[in-house]
Coordinates of C-alpha atoms in Angstrom, one line a residue:
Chain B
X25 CA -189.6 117.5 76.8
X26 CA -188.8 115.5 73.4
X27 CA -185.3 113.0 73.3
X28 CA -184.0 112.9 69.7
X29 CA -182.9 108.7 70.2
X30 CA -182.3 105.9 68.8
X31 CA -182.6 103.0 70.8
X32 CA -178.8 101.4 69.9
X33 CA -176.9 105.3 70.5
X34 CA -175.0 104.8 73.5
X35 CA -175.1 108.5 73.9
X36 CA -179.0 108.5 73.5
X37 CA -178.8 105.5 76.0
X38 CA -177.0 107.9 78.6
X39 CA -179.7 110.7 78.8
X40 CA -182.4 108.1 79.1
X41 CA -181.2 106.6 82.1
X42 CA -180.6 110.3 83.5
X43 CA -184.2 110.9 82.5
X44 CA -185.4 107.8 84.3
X45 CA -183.2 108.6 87.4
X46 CA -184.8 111.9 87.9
X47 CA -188.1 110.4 87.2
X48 CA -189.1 112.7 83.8
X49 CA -191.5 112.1 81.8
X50 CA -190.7 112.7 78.0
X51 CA -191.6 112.1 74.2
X52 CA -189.1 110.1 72.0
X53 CA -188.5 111.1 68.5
X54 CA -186.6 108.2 67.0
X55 CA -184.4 109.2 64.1
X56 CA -183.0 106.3 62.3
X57 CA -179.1 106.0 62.2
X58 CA -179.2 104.0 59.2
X59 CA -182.2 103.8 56.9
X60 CA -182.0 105.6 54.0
X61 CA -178.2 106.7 54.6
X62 CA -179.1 108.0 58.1
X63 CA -181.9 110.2 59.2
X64 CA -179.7 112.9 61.7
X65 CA -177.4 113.6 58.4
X66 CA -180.8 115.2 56.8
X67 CA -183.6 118.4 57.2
X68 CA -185.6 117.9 59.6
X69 CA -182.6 116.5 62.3
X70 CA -179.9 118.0 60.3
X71 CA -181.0 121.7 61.5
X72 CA -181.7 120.1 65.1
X73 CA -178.5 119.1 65.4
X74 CA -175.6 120.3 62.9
X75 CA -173.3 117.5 64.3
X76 CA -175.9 114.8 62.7
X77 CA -175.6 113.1 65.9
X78 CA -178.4 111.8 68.5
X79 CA -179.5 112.4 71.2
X80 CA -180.7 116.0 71.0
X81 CA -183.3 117.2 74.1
X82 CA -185.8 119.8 73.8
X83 CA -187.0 121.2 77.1
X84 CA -187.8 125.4 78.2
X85 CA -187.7 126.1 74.8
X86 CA -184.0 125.3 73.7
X87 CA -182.4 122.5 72.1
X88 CA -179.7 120.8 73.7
X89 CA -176.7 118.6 72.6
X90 CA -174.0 116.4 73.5
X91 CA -174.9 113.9 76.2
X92 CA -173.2 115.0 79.1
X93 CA -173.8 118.7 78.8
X94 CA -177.6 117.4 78.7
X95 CA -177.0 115.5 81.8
X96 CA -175.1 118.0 83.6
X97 CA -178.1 121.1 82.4
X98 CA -181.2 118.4 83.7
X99 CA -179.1 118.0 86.8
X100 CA -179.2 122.1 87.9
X101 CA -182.6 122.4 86.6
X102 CA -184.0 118.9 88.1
X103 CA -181.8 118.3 91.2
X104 CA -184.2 115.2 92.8
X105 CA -181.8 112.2 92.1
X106 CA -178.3 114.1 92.1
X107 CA -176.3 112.8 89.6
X108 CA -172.8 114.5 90.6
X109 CA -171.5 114.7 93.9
X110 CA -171.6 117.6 96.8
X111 CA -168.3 118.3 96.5
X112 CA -165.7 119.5 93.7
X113 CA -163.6 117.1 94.3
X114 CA -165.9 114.6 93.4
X115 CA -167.5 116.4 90.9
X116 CA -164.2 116.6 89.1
X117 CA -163.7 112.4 89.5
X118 CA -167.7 111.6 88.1
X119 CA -166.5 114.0 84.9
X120 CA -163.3 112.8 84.7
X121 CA -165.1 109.2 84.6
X122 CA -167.9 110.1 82.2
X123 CA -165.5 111.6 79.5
X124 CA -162.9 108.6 79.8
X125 CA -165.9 106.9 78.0
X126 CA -167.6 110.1 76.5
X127 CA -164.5 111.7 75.0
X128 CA -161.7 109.2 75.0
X129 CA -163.7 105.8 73.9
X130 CA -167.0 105.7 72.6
X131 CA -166.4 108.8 69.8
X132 CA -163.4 106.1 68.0
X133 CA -165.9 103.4 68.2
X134 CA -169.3 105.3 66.8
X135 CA -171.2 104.5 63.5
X136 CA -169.8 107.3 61.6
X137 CA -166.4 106.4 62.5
X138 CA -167.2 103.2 61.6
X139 CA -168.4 103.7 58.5
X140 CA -165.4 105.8 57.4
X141 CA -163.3 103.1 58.6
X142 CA -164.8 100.9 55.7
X143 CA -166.3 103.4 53.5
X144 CA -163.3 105.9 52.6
X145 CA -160.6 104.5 54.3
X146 CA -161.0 101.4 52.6
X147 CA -160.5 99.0 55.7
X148 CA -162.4 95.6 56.3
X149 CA -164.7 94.4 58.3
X150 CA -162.1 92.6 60.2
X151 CA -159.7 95.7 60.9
X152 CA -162.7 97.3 61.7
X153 CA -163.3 95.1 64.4
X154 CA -159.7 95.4 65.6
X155 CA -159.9 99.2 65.8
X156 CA -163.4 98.8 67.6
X157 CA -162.3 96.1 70.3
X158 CA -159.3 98.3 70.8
X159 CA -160.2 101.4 71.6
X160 CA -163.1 99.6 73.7
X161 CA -160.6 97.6 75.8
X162 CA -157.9 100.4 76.0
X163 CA -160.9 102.3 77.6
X164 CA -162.3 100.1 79.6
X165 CA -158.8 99.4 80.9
X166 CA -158.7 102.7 82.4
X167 CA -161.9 103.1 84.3
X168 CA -161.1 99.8 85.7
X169 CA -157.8 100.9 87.2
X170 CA -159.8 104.0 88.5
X171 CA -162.8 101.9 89.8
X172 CA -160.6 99.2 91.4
X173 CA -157.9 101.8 93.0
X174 CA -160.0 104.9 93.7
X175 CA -161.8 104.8 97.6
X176 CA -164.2 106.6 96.1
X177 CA -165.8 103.9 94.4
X178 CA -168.9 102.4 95.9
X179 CA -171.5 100.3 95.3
X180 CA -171.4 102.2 91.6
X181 CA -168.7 104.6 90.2
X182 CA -168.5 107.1 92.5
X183 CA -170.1 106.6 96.3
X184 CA -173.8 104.3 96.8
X185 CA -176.1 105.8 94.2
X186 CA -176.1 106.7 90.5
X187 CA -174.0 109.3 89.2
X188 CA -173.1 110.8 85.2
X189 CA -170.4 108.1 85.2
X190 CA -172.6 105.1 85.9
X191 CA -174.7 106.6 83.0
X192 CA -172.1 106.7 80.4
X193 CA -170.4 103.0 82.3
X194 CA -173.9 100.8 81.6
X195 CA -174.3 102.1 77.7
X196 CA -170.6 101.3 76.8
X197 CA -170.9 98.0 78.3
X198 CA -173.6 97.1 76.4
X199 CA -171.6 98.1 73.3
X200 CA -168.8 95.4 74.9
X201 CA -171.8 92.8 75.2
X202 CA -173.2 93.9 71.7
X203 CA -169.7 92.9 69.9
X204 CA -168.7 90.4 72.0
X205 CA -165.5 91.7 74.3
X206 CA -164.8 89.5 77.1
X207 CA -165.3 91.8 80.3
X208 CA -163.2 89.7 82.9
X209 CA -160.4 91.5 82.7
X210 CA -162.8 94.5 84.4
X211 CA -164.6 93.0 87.4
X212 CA -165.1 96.3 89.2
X213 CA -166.8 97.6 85.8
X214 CA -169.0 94.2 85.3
X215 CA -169.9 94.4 89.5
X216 CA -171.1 98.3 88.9
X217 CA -172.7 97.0 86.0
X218 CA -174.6 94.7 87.6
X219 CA -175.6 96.9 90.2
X220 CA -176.9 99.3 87.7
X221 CA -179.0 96.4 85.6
X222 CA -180.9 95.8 88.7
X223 CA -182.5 99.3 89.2
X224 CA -185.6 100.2 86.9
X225 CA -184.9 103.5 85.6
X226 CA -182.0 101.6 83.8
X227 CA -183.6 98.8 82.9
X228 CA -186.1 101.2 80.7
X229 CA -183.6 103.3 78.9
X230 CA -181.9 100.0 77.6
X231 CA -181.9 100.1 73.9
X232 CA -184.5 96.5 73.8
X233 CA -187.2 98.8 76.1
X234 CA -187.3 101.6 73.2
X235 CA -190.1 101.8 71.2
X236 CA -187.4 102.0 68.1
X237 CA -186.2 98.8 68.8
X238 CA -185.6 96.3 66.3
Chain T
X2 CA -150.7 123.3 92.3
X3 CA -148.5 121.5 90.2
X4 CA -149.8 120.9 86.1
X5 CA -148.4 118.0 83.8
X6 CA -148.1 119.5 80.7
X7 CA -146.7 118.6 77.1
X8 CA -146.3 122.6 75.0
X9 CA -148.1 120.8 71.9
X10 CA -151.2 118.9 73.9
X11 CA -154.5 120.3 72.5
X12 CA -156.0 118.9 75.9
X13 CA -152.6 120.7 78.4
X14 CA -153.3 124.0 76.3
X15 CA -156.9 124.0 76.9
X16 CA -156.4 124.3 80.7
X17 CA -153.6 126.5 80.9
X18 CA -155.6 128.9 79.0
X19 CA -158.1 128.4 82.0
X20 CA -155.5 129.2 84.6
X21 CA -154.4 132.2 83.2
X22 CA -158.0 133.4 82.4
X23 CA -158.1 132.8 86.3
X24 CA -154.6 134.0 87.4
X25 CA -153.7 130.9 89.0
X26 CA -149.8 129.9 89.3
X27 CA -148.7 126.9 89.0
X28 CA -145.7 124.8 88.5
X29 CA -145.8 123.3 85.1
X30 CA -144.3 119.4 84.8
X31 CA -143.7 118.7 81.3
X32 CA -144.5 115.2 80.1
X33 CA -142.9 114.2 76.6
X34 CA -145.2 112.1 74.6
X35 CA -142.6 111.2 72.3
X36 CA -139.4 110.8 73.6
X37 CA -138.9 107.2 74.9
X38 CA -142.1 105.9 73.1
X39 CA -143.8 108.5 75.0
X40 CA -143.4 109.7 78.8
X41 CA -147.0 109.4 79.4
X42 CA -147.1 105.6 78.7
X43 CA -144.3 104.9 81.7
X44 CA -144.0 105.5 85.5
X45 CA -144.0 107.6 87.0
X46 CA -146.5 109.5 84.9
X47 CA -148.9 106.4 84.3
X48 CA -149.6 106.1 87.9
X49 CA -150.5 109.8 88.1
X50 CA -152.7 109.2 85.3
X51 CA -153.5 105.5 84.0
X52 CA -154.9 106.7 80.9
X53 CA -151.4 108.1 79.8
X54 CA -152.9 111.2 78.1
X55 CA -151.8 115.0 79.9
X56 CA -153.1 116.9 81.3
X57 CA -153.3 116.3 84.9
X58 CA -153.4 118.4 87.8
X59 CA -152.6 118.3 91.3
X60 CA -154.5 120.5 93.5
X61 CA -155.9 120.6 97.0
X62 CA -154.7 116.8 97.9
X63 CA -155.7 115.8 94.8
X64 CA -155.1 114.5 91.0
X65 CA -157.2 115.6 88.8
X66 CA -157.5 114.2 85.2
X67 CA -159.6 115.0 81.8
X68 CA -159.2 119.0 80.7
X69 CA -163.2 119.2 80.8
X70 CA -163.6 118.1 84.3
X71 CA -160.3 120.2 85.6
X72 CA -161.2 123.5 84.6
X73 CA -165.0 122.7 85.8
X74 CA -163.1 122.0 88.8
X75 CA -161.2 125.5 88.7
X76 CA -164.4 127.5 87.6
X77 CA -165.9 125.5 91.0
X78 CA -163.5 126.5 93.3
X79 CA -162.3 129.9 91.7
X80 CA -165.0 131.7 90.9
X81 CA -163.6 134.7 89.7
X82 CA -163.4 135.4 85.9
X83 CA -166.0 132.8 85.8
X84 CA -165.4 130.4 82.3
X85 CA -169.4 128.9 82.3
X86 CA -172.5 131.5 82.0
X87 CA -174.9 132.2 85.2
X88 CA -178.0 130.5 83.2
X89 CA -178.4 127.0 82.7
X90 CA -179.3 127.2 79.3
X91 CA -175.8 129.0 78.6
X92 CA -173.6 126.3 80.4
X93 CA -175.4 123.7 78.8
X94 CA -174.4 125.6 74.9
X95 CA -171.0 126.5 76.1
X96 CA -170.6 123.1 77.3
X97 CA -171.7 121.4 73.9
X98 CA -169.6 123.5 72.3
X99 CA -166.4 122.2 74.3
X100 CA -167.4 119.1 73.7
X101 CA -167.8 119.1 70.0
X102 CA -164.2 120.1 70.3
X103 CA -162.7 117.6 73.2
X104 CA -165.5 114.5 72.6
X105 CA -166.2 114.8 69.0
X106 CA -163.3 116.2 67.5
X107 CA -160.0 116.4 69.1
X108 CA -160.1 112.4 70.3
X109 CA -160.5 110.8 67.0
X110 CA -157.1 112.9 65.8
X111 CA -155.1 112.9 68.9
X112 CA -151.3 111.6 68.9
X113 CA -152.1 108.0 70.2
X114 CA -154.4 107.8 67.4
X115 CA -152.8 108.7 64.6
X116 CA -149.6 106.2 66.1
X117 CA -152.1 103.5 66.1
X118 CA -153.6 104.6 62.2
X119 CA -149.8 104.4 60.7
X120 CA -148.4 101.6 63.1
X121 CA -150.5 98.5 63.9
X122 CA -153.4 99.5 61.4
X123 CA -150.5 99.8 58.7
X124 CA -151.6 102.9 57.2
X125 CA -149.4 105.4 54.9
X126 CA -148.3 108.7 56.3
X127 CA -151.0 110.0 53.4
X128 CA -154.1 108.0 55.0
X129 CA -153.4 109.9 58.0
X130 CA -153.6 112.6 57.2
X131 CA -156.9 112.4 54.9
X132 CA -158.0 110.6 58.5
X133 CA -156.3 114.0 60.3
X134 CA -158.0 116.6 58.1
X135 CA -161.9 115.0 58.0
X136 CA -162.0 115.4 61.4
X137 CA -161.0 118.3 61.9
X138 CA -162.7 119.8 59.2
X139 CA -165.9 118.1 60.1
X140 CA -165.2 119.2 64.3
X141 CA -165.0 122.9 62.6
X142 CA -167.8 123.3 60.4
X143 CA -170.4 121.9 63.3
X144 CA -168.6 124.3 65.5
X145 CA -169.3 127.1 62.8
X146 CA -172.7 126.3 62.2
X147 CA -173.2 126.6 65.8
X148 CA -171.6 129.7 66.5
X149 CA -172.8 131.7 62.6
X150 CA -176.4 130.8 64.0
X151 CA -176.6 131.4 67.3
X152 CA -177.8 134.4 69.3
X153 CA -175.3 133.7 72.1
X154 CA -172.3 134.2 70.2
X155 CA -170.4 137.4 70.8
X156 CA -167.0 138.6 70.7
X157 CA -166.0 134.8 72.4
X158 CA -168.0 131.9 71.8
X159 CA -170.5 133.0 74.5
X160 CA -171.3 136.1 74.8
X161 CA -168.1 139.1 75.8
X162 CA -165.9 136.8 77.9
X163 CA -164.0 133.6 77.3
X164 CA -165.4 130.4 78.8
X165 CA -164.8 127.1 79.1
X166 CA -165.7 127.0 75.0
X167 CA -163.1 129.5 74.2
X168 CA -160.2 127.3 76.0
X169 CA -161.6 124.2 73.5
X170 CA -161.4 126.4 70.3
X171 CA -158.4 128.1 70.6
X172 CA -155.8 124.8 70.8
X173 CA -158.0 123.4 67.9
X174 CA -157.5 126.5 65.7
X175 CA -153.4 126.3 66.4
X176 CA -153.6 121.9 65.5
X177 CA -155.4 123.3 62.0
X178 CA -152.6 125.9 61.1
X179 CA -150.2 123.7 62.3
X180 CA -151.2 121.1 59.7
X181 CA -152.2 123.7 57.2
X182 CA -156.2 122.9 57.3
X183 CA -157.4 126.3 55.5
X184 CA -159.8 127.9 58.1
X185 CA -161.3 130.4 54.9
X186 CA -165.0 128.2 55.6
X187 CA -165.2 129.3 59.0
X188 CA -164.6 132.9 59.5
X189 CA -166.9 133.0 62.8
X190 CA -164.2 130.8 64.7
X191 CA -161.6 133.0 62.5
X192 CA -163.3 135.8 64.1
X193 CA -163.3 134.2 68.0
X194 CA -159.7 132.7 67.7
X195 CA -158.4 136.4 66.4
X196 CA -160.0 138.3 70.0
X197 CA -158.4 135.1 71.9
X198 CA -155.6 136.1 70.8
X199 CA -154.9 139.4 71.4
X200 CA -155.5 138.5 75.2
X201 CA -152.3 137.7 77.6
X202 CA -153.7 135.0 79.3
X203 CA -153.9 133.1 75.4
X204 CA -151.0 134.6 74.7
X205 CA -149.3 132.4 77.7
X206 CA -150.9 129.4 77.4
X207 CA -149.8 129.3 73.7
X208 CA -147.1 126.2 73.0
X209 CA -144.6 128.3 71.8
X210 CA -144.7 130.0 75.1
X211 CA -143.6 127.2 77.0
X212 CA -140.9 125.8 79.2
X213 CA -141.0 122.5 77.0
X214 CA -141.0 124.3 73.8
X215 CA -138.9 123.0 70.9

């Protein structure tokens, strides 16, 4: 099994915590977001994945993309360590968790967003950091109204063990850590967090574990 | 089961088209996202859904947010006219491709975002639109290269029936015509959108076709 990562993707960051969870072994192939003008926008990555985005998995002889259809396709082929629920319900809550972050946050706040931000759209550094801390804190606002309200939440998103939205919840945080956005104003999300930072499978797919990182 | 709905959301669109696919009535609850500074942002909608986005649906006792996770939850729980393949390999493709649409694409050119581009980041009308059209274009020509390439591809994105990838494509296609991006460099979505089509349950879900039309 070979991870296209780089230790710093937050999406890269997701499948290597599902990885750990399940207890898989696999090779990382770093591909560098920003030497030479990014490695995924050129041949050999480019034909790996079109979108010139990490991570990418290769496992049974297909290549795989987007995180959380990744995480979803290791859970039906792996299913030690579930990492949705039994029942649809809940099923439809962890996804509905894992795309508040994977749909409607981190793709605004992602290096080629922000480079466009500065590069074509002419905006500086500061309004950069505007839009970033924005879309972080508008997202972050709504898990935590989910996490705090919802009886469904345990000792992590959904119930007492891991699920796909406790994988997507730890990398975004330490994107909020990374650029400095207070986190009181979540204390349900910084209590899961915690909860996750203490479990080993985590703790090795955080970006300063990766054998990429600077 | 009881859908709110705006006739123009990309996201409201993507899951009517799965409960037609499915045959599943339901009572639609229009939301308007602009009128009043936007429906979705006040009660009683926000409660229903605190990330003020539609869709959501209520079903079986409970609210269900985030079109992904929804019509998983349908496929789950009505099997028939199944929208995800039998292989894991195949739900993991068709769900990449939905989420190059609803996580890569459709996010970063969404109505709250575009609000944001022209009113606190102080953008012109013309910036937005630049912003509008390189995402798109860039969510269409991954989506292209994916399905020109693949194997998988049939008459639908996936083989000879519409899946979960088909309800992502579809409401993208109609945002492009309806802001006049020229879809000439990707006939193979072209070619998918014009089978959608001719099929009643698209036909429905279509915004024209609905009670909130204006």
């Amino acid at each position: 099994m070979k991870l296209y990562t780089y230790f710093r993707s937050s999406a890269a960051y997701r499948v290597r915590i599902a990885l750990n969870l399940k207890g898989l072994a696999y090779e990382a192939v770093p591909v560098h977001l920003l030497r030479g003008g990014g490695e995924q926008r050129q041949q050999p990555y480019r034909d790996i994945n079109p979108a010139a985005l990490v991570p990418a998995l290769q496992v049974d002889g297909v290549t795989l993309t987007q995180s959380l259809a990744i995480i979803e396709y290791l859970d039906e082929t792996h299913p030690f360590m579930p990492l949705l629920p039994q029942d649809a319900a809940g099923r439809a809550r962890v996804r509905a968790l894992a795309l508040t972050i994977a749909a409607d946050t981190h793709p605004l706040t992602n290096l080629r967003v922000l480079q466009h931000l500065t590069g074509p759209m002419g905006l500086s550094e500061e309004s950069k950091m505007d839009w970033y801390r924005h879309w972080l804190r508008d997202g972050l606002a709504v898990l935590e109204t989910h996490l705090a309200r919802d009886g469904e939440t345990g000792r992590f998103c959904h119930g007492d063990t891991p699920t796909l939205a406790d994988c997507c919840l730890v990398p975004q945080v330490f994107n909020a850590q990374r650029f400095a956005v207070d986190l009181a104003p979540y204390p349900t999300i910084e209590r899961i967090h915690a909860a996750c930072a203490g479990i080993p499978a985590f703790q090795a797919a955080h970006p300063s574990a990766q054998p990429d990182a600077e």
